[in-house]
C-alpha cells in the first residue's frame, strides 16, 4: 500500500477499491486528478494523468525521497516505479524494462524523460556529464522522430524505439538506443509522414527547425529559403498554428549533437540530407510520350550537390530503372507515375537511413569502452519503452493498422506478464491460485498475424502475385478468408452496415474498440519498394557518411538478390522480437491518460478518460492484480506498521516468529477470515480490512503522541 495519503485525495492504489467497477474506478481517477494527484498505482503499475502544467515534483529533493525506498513507502510517482525497476535489476542481476503506453498527448515522452533522469541521477550522481549526454540524446532524437499530430504538437512517430540505460556493477552509466525495431518499422508509419501528412498535422520537426533556425548563410549553402510553404513535402503543415519555437529547437538540437560528440562535418551532413529531401519533393515530372522527363533540372543539380554525387547520375536514377535479365542489362525508362513513386520512396528511405545512422553513431560514441565483467560484475539493463498509443482517426489506413496491431501485441503481453507475476508470487508463498476470468485478445492478434490465415499473410500474398493487384482485390481476399471471424467485418459481409463503404472498408473489433480501416493504399504501402538504382547512387556518394548508410549499394547490377520482405512482414517480425525481448525482462508499466483535448489543467472529460481506461485495459489489470487478495506485505514490515494496535505485539513481541505475531494481531481484531498466510507475507483479501487497520493505526498513533507529550 502506498504511503497513507488522506482519503480526501482518493485511493492511492486502484487495487484497494471497495468494488472493481468502472464507475468506482472513474470516480477515484477524477478525484485524484482534481486534487492534484496525477499518479495512482495499480499494484506495481503507475497510472499517469497529464496535468497540462508544470509540477514541482521532479527535483533533487524528490529524487532523494524515493531513492532506495520500497514501492509502498511513498505516494505513487514515476520515481517509485523507476526505483523499483532499478532495485530489481541490482538485487537480482536481472534485466528490467519500463513500458510506457497511452495515446498521443497523454504524456508518454515526458514520463520517459523523468524516468531516465531519475535512473541517471541515482546510478552515479558524480557522472553529471553522462546525464547531460543522456538528456541531449533525448532532445536530438525527439527532433528527428517527432511531428505535430492532430492530437498534440510533438508526437513521437518513430515507432517503438527503446532507450536502454546500461547500469553496471560499479555504478557506471551507459546508454544504448536500440534501432533494431526502428529498422523494421521505419517503412510503416513514420516515413510516410516525410511525404504526406493528414489534415491538421505537420511533418517531422527537423524540417521546420532547419528552415527557421538555420542562419542565412547556412540556408544559402543548402539552397533553402525560410518559408516552409515553398516545399511540397511539408507545405500542408506550414500554415498550422504551432506553439513550438522551431528556431530555438534547432539550436537545442545543434547543441545536443555537439554534447553527444558529433563532428562538425557530420552535423553538416545531417543538414544536407534534410535539405536534399525538401528539394526532392519539389522535383516535377512531365510526360514525353509514355515516359517521364524532369521539368526542373536545376533542382536535380542541387540534390546532387547536397548528396555529393553527379547530377546526371541522380537524373538517371530518377528516370530509369536498371534491370538485369541474365547477362544482359537494360535501362527501363519510368512512366510519370513510376518516377513519382520512386522519388517519394527515395525521400522516405533517405530519412530512415539518416535516423538509423544517428542512432548507431550515438551508440558508438557513448558506449562504455573496455568493460570488464570480472571487475564490474554483470552488465544489466533497464529498458525504457515509449510506445505509440492506439489510433482511431476519421481515415485509418495501413499505418494505423500496424500501430494498433502493435498495441494488441503489447496488451496481450501485459496481461500475460501480470498474471504470470501473480501466479509466481502465489506459488512462492504457498497460496492456492484460482482461475481469473479476463478477456484474452489472442484471437485478435491471430486475426492479424496468423501464418497463412491472418490479414498480414493475406496482404503479402496479394503483393506477391504477378500482374496488377488492386486494393479492392485484397479486400475481396479478406472477405473470402475471414468472413466468419467474429472480430472482422466489411460492407459485403454486412450489407446493412452503412458505416462501411463497399470495396473500401473493413472493420476490426480491437480490444480497445472498433476501428474501420480503408484498404486504399494498402498494397503500395506494403510493397514500398526502393529501386536498387537509388542504393547504388548513394553508395557511390563521395560523402563517407552517406556511403556507410547504403552498404547494399555495392552489389553489382547482375547480382541476384532476394525479394525484400514487405513492410507488414518486417513490422510483424519486429513486434515478435520486441515481445520476446520484453518477456525476458522483469516488466514495470506506466499507463498514461489524457484528461481532455483542450490541454486544460482543470478539465476532466469523463467519456474521453473512460475510453482510454477501457482500451488500456486498466480495469482488467485491477481484477488480475487483486486475484483474490487486494494487498500483501512481508510479516516484518507489516508488524513494523501495525504492531501498536495489539497488546501482543506492542512494543515488541515474544512469539516464535513474526508470522505468529502477525497471526495473533489479526485474530485479536477478528480479521482471520479475510487473510491468508504465505511463507514470508500476509495476504489480505478485501480493502475494507486494510482500511480498518489503517484507522486503528491512526487512532493509536494519536494516543501515543498525546502520551509522550504528557510525559
XYZ file of C-alpha atoms in Angstrom:
711
model
C 0.000 0.000 0.000
C 1.314 3.449 -0.913
C 2.178 5.833 1.882
C -1.114 6.659 3.542
C -2.390 9.767 1.787
C -5.554 11.192 3.257
C -8.689 9.696 1.723
C -9.635 13.218 0.655
C -7.265 12.515 -2.246
C -8.955 9.214 -3.069
C -7.309 5.802 -3.010
C -3.639 5.844 -3.962
C -3.946 2.299 -5.336
C -6.865 1.208 -7.515
C -6.417 -2.306 -6.162
C -7.888 -1.013 -2.901
C -11.245 -0.056 -4.418
C -14.187 -1.499 -2.500
C -15.701 -2.888 -5.698
C -13.995 -3.309 -9.044
C -16.363 -1.352 -11.281
C -15.808 1.224 -13.996
C -17.848 3.821 -12.110
C -15.738 3.493 -8.953
C -12.527 3.488 -10.990
C -13.530 6.672 -12.818
C -14.668 8.384 -9.618
C -11.307 7.711 -7.971
C -9.390 8.794 -11.072
C -11.359 12.062 -11.266
C -10.999 12.807 -7.551
C -7.239 12.341 -7.571
C -6.815 14.431 -10.732
C -8.927 17.276 -9.367
C -6.956 17.157 -6.101
C -3.670 17.426 -7.981
C -2.660 13.767 -7.580
C -1.707 12.785 -11.124
C -0.226 9.376 -10.227
C -2.087 6.327 -8.909
C -0.901 2.741 -8.502
C -2.452 -0.457 -9.722
C -0.163 -2.664 -7.682
C 3.183 -2.098 -9.400
C 1.666 -0.225 -12.361
C 1.558 3.579 -12.365
C -1.441 5.305 -13.934
C -0.316 8.777 -15.004
C -2.615 11.693 -15.855
C -1.229 14.524 -17.999
C -1.530 17.592 -15.717
C -1.068 20.140 -18.530
C 1.003 22.277 -16.182
C 4.425 22.226 -14.592
C 4.574 20.480 -11.232
C 7.397 20.861 -8.760
C 7.656 17.138 -8.049
C 10.729 16.078 -10.030
C 13.614 17.897 -8.338
C 16.606 16.567 -6.445
C 14.729 16.616 -3.133
C 12.010 14.400 -4.597
C 14.606 12.023 -6.019
C 16.066 11.609 -2.535
C 12.620 10.835 -1.105
C 12.224 7.834 -3.430
C 15.802 6.627 -3.632
C 16.092 3.168 -2.108
C 12.536 3.177 -0.731
C 10.084 0.341 -1.231
C 7.234 0.906 -3.655
C 4.577 1.155 -0.946
C 6.535 3.524 1.295
C 5.934 6.694 -0.715
C 2.945 8.116 -2.631
C 2.522 6.997 -6.254
C 5.119 8.552 -8.559
C 7.150 7.760 -11.668
C 10.212 7.764 -9.426
C 8.698 4.935 -7.378
C 8.389 2.683 -10.420
C 11.837 3.702 -11.691
C 13.406 2.902 -8.325
C 11.596 -0.438 -8.131
C 12.930 -1.407 -11.563
C 16.424 -0.281 -10.609
C 16.416 -2.230 -7.323
C 15.119 -5.367 -9.057
C 17.969 -5.110 -11.526
C 20.654 -4.522 -8.909
C 19.463 -7.017 -6.308
C 18.770 -9.912 -8.648
C 21.109 -9.020 -11.537
C 18.069 -9.211 -13.778
C 17.266 -7.088 -16.813
C 14.164 -4.976 -16.297
C 12.031 -2.801 -18.532
C 9.573 0.046 -18.067
C 6.840 0.111 -20.712
C 5.149 3.496 -21.129
C 1.938 3.478 -23.143
C -1.029 5.675 -23.905
C -2.409 7.754 -26.718
C -0.808 10.801 -28.280
C -0.771 13.722 -25.865
C -1.086 11.603 -22.735
C 2.431 12.461 -21.539
C 4.448 9.380 -22.540
C 7.540 11.241 -23.703
C 7.668 13.382 -20.563
C 7.247 10.272 -18.430
C 10.145 8.526 -20.158
C 12.290 11.642 -19.717
C 11.624 11.829 -15.961
C 12.274 8.106 -15.547
C 15.602 8.319 -17.372
C 16.560 11.409 -15.381
C 15.856 9.553 -12.148
C 17.805 6.431 -13.085
C 20.729 8.513 -14.298
C 20.717 10.540 -11.072
C 20.686 7.596 -8.652
C 23.144 5.443 -10.585
C 26.136 7.663 -10.067
C 25.419 11.273 -9.087
C 29.005 12.203 -9.910
C 28.578 11.348 -13.570
C 26.961 14.662 -14.435
C 28.496 14.663 -17.913
C 26.773 11.380 -18.738
C 23.445 12.748 -17.523
C 23.887 15.770 -19.800
C 24.617 13.495 -22.730
C 21.594 11.384 -21.930
C 19.271 14.391 -21.984
C 20.926 15.713 -25.128
C 20.233 12.426 -26.854
C 16.555 12.720 -25.968
C 16.434 16.237 -27.424
C 18.150 15.191 -30.638
C 16.083 12.095 -31.273
C 12.867 13.926 -30.454
C 13.589 16.433 -33.219
C 14.189 13.646 -35.702
C 11.223 11.416 -34.902
C 8.511 13.757 -33.650
C 5.895 15.722 -35.523
C 2.799 17.772 -34.828
C -0.186 15.431 -34.835
C -3.846 16.333 -34.755
C -3.769 15.480 -31.042
C -0.602 17.200 -29.857
C 2.280 19.331 -31.056
C 5.089 16.860 -30.519
C 4.115 13.263 -31.082
C 6.712 10.543 -31.412
C 6.260 8.918 -34.819
C 9.344 6.749 -34.901
C 7.528 3.656 -33.882
C 8.565 1.966 -30.665
C 12.194 2.754 -30.010
C 13.863 1.573 -26.851
C 16.221 3.665 -24.775
C 18.309 1.311 -22.704
C 20.135 2.538 -19.654
C 23.007 0.192 -19.015
C 23.559 0.324 -15.274
C 26.596 -1.734 -14.493
C 28.037 -3.330 -11.378
C 30.303 -0.484 -10.233
C 27.712 2.218 -10.855
C 28.909 3.078 -14.345
C 26.308 4.576 -16.613
C 25.929 3.990 -20.307
C 23.054 4.344 -22.672
C 22.098 2.453 -25.774
C 19.325 3.490 -28.097
C 18.052 0.444 -29.912
C 17.342 0.974 -33.586
C 16.625 -2.684 -34.327
C 12.898 -2.212 -34.107
C 13.100 1.091 -35.903
C 14.890 -0.600 -38.793
C 11.778 -2.679 -39.313
C 9.009 -0.192 -38.677
C 10.599 2.740 -40.442
C 8.875 1.772 -43.662
C 5.493 1.910 -41.966
C 4.142 4.859 -40.052
C 6.999 7.291 -39.607
C 8.418 7.681 -43.093
C 5.094 8.145 -44.842
C 4.961 11.383 -42.851
C 8.024 12.611 -44.777
C 5.993 12.961 -47.973
C 2.375 13.326 -46.818
C 0.509 14.308 -43.653
C -3.098 14.066 -42.564
C -5.097 17.316 -42.270
C -4.060 19.203 -39.142
C -0.618 17.580 -38.986
C 2.960 18.673 -39.682
C 5.845 16.618 -40.943
C 8.849 15.894 -38.728
C 10.075 18.837 -36.654
C 13.578 18.581 -38.142
C 12.439 20.104 -41.462
C 10.836 23.176 -39.889
C 13.676 23.543 -37.389
C 16.260 23.754 -40.172
C 14.283 26.362 -42.114
C 13.544 28.557 -39.092
C 16.756 28.065 -37.133
C 19.423 27.862 -39.808
C 21.444 31.013 -40.418
C 21.030 32.900 -43.691
C 24.463 31.707 -44.748
C 23.603 28.089 -43.966
C 20.308 28.242 -45.837
C 22.044 29.763 -48.875
C 24.588 26.946 -48.863
C 21.712 24.449 -48.774
C 19.735 26.387 -51.420
C 16.832 26.787 -48.999
C 14.503 29.614 -48.038
C 12.801 30.047 -44.672
C 9.248 29.672 -45.984
C 8.133 26.075 -45.352
C 5.233 26.613 -47.766
C 7.778 26.612 -50.606
C 8.391 22.876 -50.184
C 5.788 20.397 -51.379
C 6.537 17.694 -48.820
C 5.951 19.943 -45.806
C 3.812 22.825 -47.053
C 0.498 21.402 -45.696
C 1.786 21.887 -42.157
C 3.374 25.279 -42.813
C 0.170 27.209 -42.118
C -0.726 25.401 -38.897
C -0.616 27.330 -35.658
C 2.046 25.724 -33.507
C 3.432 26.862 -30.165
C 6.757 25.123 -30.818
C 9.625 27.573 -31.387
C 11.354 25.868 -34.300
C 14.271 28.305 -34.258
C 15.015 27.669 -30.593
C 14.561 23.928 -31.067
C 17.061 23.981 -33.945
C 19.677 25.473 -31.632
C 18.824 22.915 -28.924
C 19.294 20.039 -31.377
C 22.542 21.522 -32.701
C 23.870 21.902 -29.150
C 22.725 18.361 -28.351
C 24.668 16.922 -31.281
C 27.813 18.665 -30.062
C 27.319 17.417 -26.497
C 26.791 13.879 -27.777
C 30.038 14.016 -29.738
C 29.121 14.588 -33.387
C 31.877 16.114 -35.519
C 31.127 19.345 -37.379
C 31.270 17.661 -40.788
C 28.820 15.012 -39.568
C 26.405 17.689 -38.378
C 26.669 19.382 -41.780
C 25.873 16.072 -43.474
C 22.694 15.772 -41.403
C 21.590 19.227 -42.572
C 22.439 18.418 -46.194
C 20.362 15.242 -46.121
C 17.351 17.012 -44.605
C 17.682 19.751 -47.244
C 18.003 17.210 -50.071
C 14.696 15.633 -49.031
C 12.967 19.019 -49.191
C 14.331 19.587 -52.699
C 13.307 16.089 -53.802
C 9.707 16.974 -53.016
C 9.910 19.903 -55.431
C 11.010 17.808 -58.403
C 8.393 17.940 -61.161
C 7.838 15.289 -63.792
C 6.008 15.583 -67.072
C 5.226 13.143 -69.853
C 7.086 12.765 -73.121
C 5.190 10.086 -74.962
C 4.847 7.236 -72.463
C 7.873 8.144 -70.374
C 8.733 10.695 -67.724
C 11.009 13.702 -68.007
C 12.133 16.158 -65.329
C 10.821 19.698 -65.753
C 13.141 21.500 -63.313
C 16.648 20.219 -63.945
C 18.195 22.835 -61.654
C 16.686 21.042 -58.658
C 18.462 17.851 -59.762
C 21.791 19.694 -59.666
C 21.049 20.963 -56.143
C 20.164 17.454 -54.926
C 23.345 16.067 -56.499
C 25.447 18.745 -54.791
C 23.899 18.041 -51.381
C 24.249 14.265 -51.739
C 27.820 14.562 -53.080
C 27.225 12.859 -56.398
C 26.785 13.810 -60.068
C 23.627 15.393 -61.462
C 23.468 13.000 -64.418
C 23.543 10.020 -62.033
C 20.703 11.481 -59.934
C 18.663 12.129 -63.077
C 19.222 8.593 -64.349
C 18.180 7.030 -61.021
C 15.003 9.128 -61.052
C 14.021 8.382 -64.667
C 15.331 4.867 -65.302
C 15.412 1.514 -63.613
C 18.324 -0.755 -64.445
C 17.129 -4.317 -64.948
C 19.332 -7.381 -65.355
C 17.975 -10.238 -67.474
C 20.532 -12.994 -67.391
C 23.785 -11.441 -68.585
C 22.051 -8.547 -70.283
C 21.498 -5.216 -68.582
C 18.850 -2.801 -69.812
C 17.674 0.619 -68.685
C 13.887 0.665 -68.424
C 12.522 4.203 -68.533
C 9.876 5.143 -65.967
C 6.412 6.398 -66.603
C 5.458 9.610 -64.809
C 3.676 7.564 -62.123
C 6.692 5.278 -61.635
C 9.088 8.228 -61.433
C 6.918 9.940 -58.812
C 6.707 6.721 -56.819
C 10.489 6.247 -56.996
C 11.183 9.831 -55.913
C 8.914 9.531 -52.874
C 10.297 6.126 -51.906
C 13.813 7.572 -52.152
C 12.912 10.537 -49.923
C 11.423 8.262 -47.265
C 14.389 5.902 -47.404
C 16.931 8.711 -47.039
C 15.228 9.942 -43.882
C 15.012 6.434 -42.462
C 18.697 5.739 -43.153
C 19.621 9.077 -41.591
C 17.773 8.257 -38.376
C 19.270 4.766 -38.138
C 22.753 6.168 -38.758
C 22.247 8.743 -35.991
C 21.182 6.003 -33.563
C 24.156 3.810 -34.471
C 26.530 6.752 -34.229
C 25.189 7.773 -30.825
C 25.692 4.248 -29.509
C 29.275 4.109 -30.771
C 30.093 7.466 -29.167
C 28.591 6.774 -25.739
C 29.463 3.086 -25.420
C 31.348 2.134 -22.263
C 34.733 1.065 -23.567
C 36.762 -1.913 -22.313
C 34.081 -3.116 -19.923
C 35.349 -5.982 -17.759
C 32.666 -8.169 -16.152
C 35.225 -9.658 -13.751
C 35.786 -6.183 -12.306
C 32.386 -4.549 -12.592
C 30.036 -7.524 -12.492
C 27.279 -8.498 -14.895
C 26.105 -5.807 -17.296
C 22.374 -5.459 -16.686
C 19.985 -3.015 -18.274
C 16.765 -1.128 -17.741
C 14.830 -0.775 -20.973
C 12.549 2.254 -21.276
C 9.963 1.725 -23.995
C 7.912 4.735 -25.078
C 5.259 3.160 -27.284
C 2.853 4.992 -29.531
C -0.746 4.661 -28.470
C -3.826 3.163 -30.068
C -5.013 5.269 -33.038
C -8.534 5.796 -34.329
C -8.853 8.551 -36.963
C -11.593 9.535 -39.396
C -9.475 7.831 -42.045
C -7.489 4.825 -40.824
C -5.027 3.281 -43.244
C -2.054 0.918 -43.282
C -0.160 2.994 -40.698
C -2.965 2.819 -38.119
C -3.391 -0.892 -38.845
C 0.253 -1.529 -37.887
C 0.154 0.752 -34.850
C -3.000 -0.873 -33.492
C -1.605 -4.356 -34.103
C 1.412 -3.285 -32.040
C -0.898 -2.245 -29.213
C -2.748 -5.571 -29.382
C 0.551 -7.438 -29.007
C 1.667 -5.335 -26.062
C -1.714 -5.581 -24.326
C -1.537 -9.352 -24.657
C 1.962 -9.391 -23.180
C 0.921 -7.025 -20.396
C -1.924 -9.210 -19.147
C 0.141 -12.377 -19.518
C 3.065 -10.968 -17.535
C 0.867 -9.524 -14.787
C -0.879 -12.891 -14.484
C 2.463 -14.663 -14.509
C 3.830 -12.408 -11.776
C 0.756 -13.028 -9.651
C 0.927 -16.790 -10.142
C 4.641 -16.874 -9.344
C 4.159 -14.895 -6.134
C 1.333 -17.165 -5.027
C 3.462 -20.230 -5.752
C 6.443 -18.800 -3.853
C 4.237 -18.038 -0.866
C 2.292 -21.311 -0.938
C -1.060 -19.576 -1.533
C -3.589 -21.517 -3.682
C -4.096 -19.951 -7.128
C -7.559 -19.615 -8.588
C -8.525 -19.054 -12.217
C -9.204 -15.429 -13.173
C -11.651 -14.543 -15.925
C -10.320 -11.881 -18.283
C -10.568 -11.016 -21.971
C -7.755 -12.727 -23.858
C -7.094 -10.781 -27.040
C -5.106 -13.632 -28.601
C -7.991 -14.057 -31.055
C -7.376 -10.517 -32.385
C -3.605 -10.975 -32.540
C -4.156 -14.182 -34.531
C -6.550 -12.372 -36.861
C -3.692 -10.059 -37.803
C -0.556 -12.201 -37.675
C -1.502 -15.884 -38.024
C 0.565 -17.752 -40.583
C -1.247 -18.218 -43.924
C -4.596 -17.095 -42.473
C -4.038 -13.669 -40.908
C -4.524 -10.253 -42.509
C -0.768 -9.722 -42.941
C -0.371 -13.098 -44.674
C -3.300 -12.334 -46.997
C -1.848 -8.896 -47.770
C 1.578 -10.358 -48.526
C 0.033 -12.972 -50.808
C -1.675 -10.188 -52.735
C 1.592 -8.270 -53.041
C 3.464 -11.352 -54.297
C 1.012 -12.073 -57.106
C 2.226 -11.486 -60.634
C 0.221 -8.890 -62.505
C -1.875 -5.965 -61.403
C -3.329 -6.467 -57.933
C -5.604 -3.759 -56.547
C -6.603 -2.812 -53.021
C -10.136 -3.920 -53.866
C -8.849 -7.396 -54.767
C -7.060 -7.525 -51.412
C -10.315 -6.652 -49.611
C -12.113 -9.373 -51.551
C -9.488 -11.887 -50.381
C -10.058 -10.743 -46.785
C -13.805 -11.245 -47.179
C -13.331 -14.737 -48.583
C -10.901 -15.934 -45.921
C -12.054 -14.047 -42.822
C -15.778 -13.750 -43.421
C -16.671 -15.919 -40.429
C -14.247 -14.320 -37.965
C -16.035 -12.719 -35.010
C -13.688 -9.712 -34.967
C -13.731 -8.931 -38.708
C -16.440 -7.403 -40.877
C -16.944 -5.433 -44.089
C -19.855 -3.980 -46.072
C -20.018 -7.076 -48.260
C -20.294 -9.266 -45.158
C -22.811 -6.936 -43.519
C -24.725 -5.185 -46.293
C -26.905 -3.156 -43.912
C -23.944 -1.552 -42.113
C -23.817 1.872 -43.749
C -20.804 2.951 -41.678
C -18.712 0.850 -44.070
C -18.076 1.648 -47.749
C -18.336 -1.109 -50.365
C -14.974 -2.179 -51.855
C -13.056 0.096 -49.484
C -13.545 -0.549 -45.765
C -13.129 -3.355 -43.275
C -13.622 -3.289 -39.522
C -11.598 -4.955 -36.765
C -13.075 -5.335 -33.287
C -9.959 -4.428 -31.303
C -9.732 -4.807 -27.535
C -9.760 -1.001 -27.456
C -12.848 -0.682 -29.629
C -13.957 -0.995 -33.238
C -11.752 0.556 -35.936
C -12.722 0.981 -39.595
C -9.768 0.743 -41.996
C -9.697 1.904 -45.605
C -7.780 -0.502 -47.853
C -6.822 2.359 -50.168
C -3.034 2.329 -50.433
C -2.505 -0.921 -48.512
C -0.851 -2.698 -51.460
C 1.551 0.129 -52.366
C 2.448 0.898 -48.751
C 3.135 -2.752 -48.034
C 5.394 -3.168 -51.077
C 7.164 0.162 -50.534
C 9.866 -0.863 -52.999
C 13.031 1.201 -53.223
C 14.732 0.610 -56.560
C 18.304 -0.694 -56.385
C 19.407 2.247 -58.568
C 18.999 4.645 -55.644
C 21.004 2.379 -53.352
C 23.890 2.286 -55.842
C 23.657 6.057 -56.277
C 24.069 6.662 -52.547
C 26.751 4.017 -52.058
C 28.870 5.780 -54.670
C 28.500 9.186 -52.997
C 31.782 10.929 -52.221
C 30.440 11.682 -48.729
C 31.705 8.846 -46.476
C 28.769 9.213 -44.057
C 26.222 8.794 -46.852
C 28.170 5.873 -48.254
C 28.028 3.959 -44.955
C 24.233 4.333 -44.853
C 23.779 2.293 -48.057
C 26.024 -0.799 -47.838
C 23.815 -2.892 -50.124
C 24.547 -0.431 -52.929
C 27.868 -2.186 -53.541
C 26.076 -5.160 -55.127
C 26.683 -5.436 -58.853
C 23.754 -4.928 -61.207
C 23.661 -8.585 -62.218
C 23.993 -9.923 -58.682
C 20.847 -11.789 -57.669
C 19.172 -10.528 -54.517
C 16.290 -11.949 -52.541
C 12.935 -10.284 -52.752
C 12.823 -7.894 -49.771
C 10.307 -8.508 -47.030
C 7.170 -6.415 -47.174
C 6.563 -3.577 -44.731
C 3.912 -5.580 -42.862
C 6.143 -8.660 -42.625
C 9.014 -6.542 -41.300
C 6.703 -4.960 -38.768
C 5.315 -8.317 -37.671
C 8.813 -9.752 -37.225
C 9.913 -6.715 -35.245
C 6.874 -6.974 -32.976
C 7.547 -10.651 -32.300
C 11.179 -9.786 -31.490
C 10.089 -6.940 -29.220
C 7.657 -9.136 -27.307
C 10.331 -11.820 -26.880
C 12.751 -9.156 -25.650
C 10.287 -7.737 -23.137
C 9.197 -11.184 -21.960
C 12.798 -11.942 -20.989
C 12.874 -8.935 -18.663
C 11.054 -8.071 -15.462
C 8.433 -5.561 -16.599
C 7.073 -2.415 -14.986
C 4.355 -0.309 -16.540
C 3.283 3.312 -16.811
C -0.188 3.826 -18.312
C -0.680 7.425 -19.461
C -4.087 9.100 -19.749
C -5.028 12.350 -21.460
C -7.686 14.093 -19.302
C -9.038 16.335 -22.081
C -8.403 17.582 -25.611
C -8.184 21.254 -24.615
C -4.909 20.942 -22.693
C -6.656 22.326 -19.632
C -5.087 21.621 -16.217
C -8.531 21.560 -14.568
C -10.774 19.758 -17.054
C -11.573 16.059 -16.611
C -13.600 14.816 -19.600
C -15.360 11.718 -18.308
C -16.047 9.943 -21.603
C -12.629 10.810 -23.005
C -10.914 9.313 -19.971
C -13.241 6.327 -19.774
C -12.386 5.354 -23.344
C -8.672 5.384 -22.526
C -9.216 3.379 -19.337
C -11.060 0.800 -21.425
C -8.517 0.453 -24.208
C -5.591 0.422 -21.774
C -7.315 -2.483 -20.037
C -6.907 -0.861 -16.621
C -9.990 -2.388 -15.029
C -8.852 -5.779 -16.303
C -5.493 -5.052 -14.730
C -7.116 -4.347 -11.342
C -9.065 -7.619 -11.495
C -5.962 -9.613 -12.330
C -3.813 -7.816 -9.761
C -6.268 -8.452 -6.954
C -6.532 -12.131 -7.839
C -8.488 -12.719 -4.668
C -6.220 -10.597 -2.455
C -6.094 -6.818 -2.579
C -2.930 -6.423 -0.511
C 0.151 -8.357 0.516
C 3.154 -7.472 2.674
C 6.096 -9.179 4.380
C 5.495 -10.047 8.013
C 8.289 -7.851 9.325
C 7.143 -4.728 7.515
C 3.503 -5.404 8.348
C 4.426 -5.638 12.032
C 6.535 -2.512 11.866
C 3.471 -0.556 10.776
C 0.678 -2.126 12.808
C 2.290 -3.572 15.944
C 0.999 -0.713 18.128
C -2.646 -1.792 17.640
C -2.240 -5.035 19.602
C -1.088 -5.646 23.172
C 0.526 -8.879 21.960
C 2.908 -7.053 19.612
C 3.495 -3.643 21.215
C 6.167 -2.513 21.710
C 7.766 -5.869 20.829
C 6.523 -9.444 20.717
C 7.899 -12.611 22.329
C 6.242 -15.039 19.908
C 8.310 -17.635 17.978
C 8.232 -15.686 14.694
C 6.962 -12.536 13.023
C 4.412 -14.699 11.218
C 2.984 -15.889 14.547
C 2.926 -12.317 15.817
C 1.019 -11.135 12.738
C -1.409 -14.028 13.117
C -2.038 -13.039 16.755
C -2.567 -9.386 15.807
C -5.038 -10.308 13.052
C -7.003 -12.696 15.280
C -7.361 -10.222 18.134
C -9.177 -7.869 15.737
C -11.295 -10.620 14.163
C -9.855 -10.436 10.647
C -8.701 -14.058 10.439
C -11.343 -14.990 7.856
C -10.138 -12.275 5.460
C -6.458 -13.172 5.261
C -4.095 -15.910 4.117
C -0.618 -16.581 5.454
C 2.176 -17.151 2.972
C 5.722 -18.214 3.691
C 7.011 -14.658 4.036
C 3.926 -12.464 3.511
C 0.430 -11.875 4.776
C -2.286 -11.632 2.102
C -5.399 -9.538 2.823
C -8.469 -10.236 0.725
C -10.580 -7.060 0.916
C -9.584 -3.387 1.038
C -12.016 -2.821 3.932
C -9.847 -4.863 6.294
C -6.795 -2.858 5.316
C -8.579 0.459 5.770
C -9.799 -0.659 9.202
C -6.214 -1.494 10.132
C -5.190 1.960 8.914
C -7.894 3.622 11.017
C -6.783 1.698 14.103
C -3.172 2.649 13.359
C -4.041 6.350 13.009
C -6.047 6.415 16.264
C -3.326 4.637 18.205
C -0.698 6.966 16.789
C -2.607 9.956 18.188
C -2.839 8.291 21.605
C 0.884 7.546 21.641
C 1.739 11.125 20.695
C -0.524 12.516 23.436
C 1.007 10.133 25.966
C 4.532 11.178 25.038
C 3.589 14.840 25.279
C 2.309 14.320 28.832
C 5.487 12.519 29.786
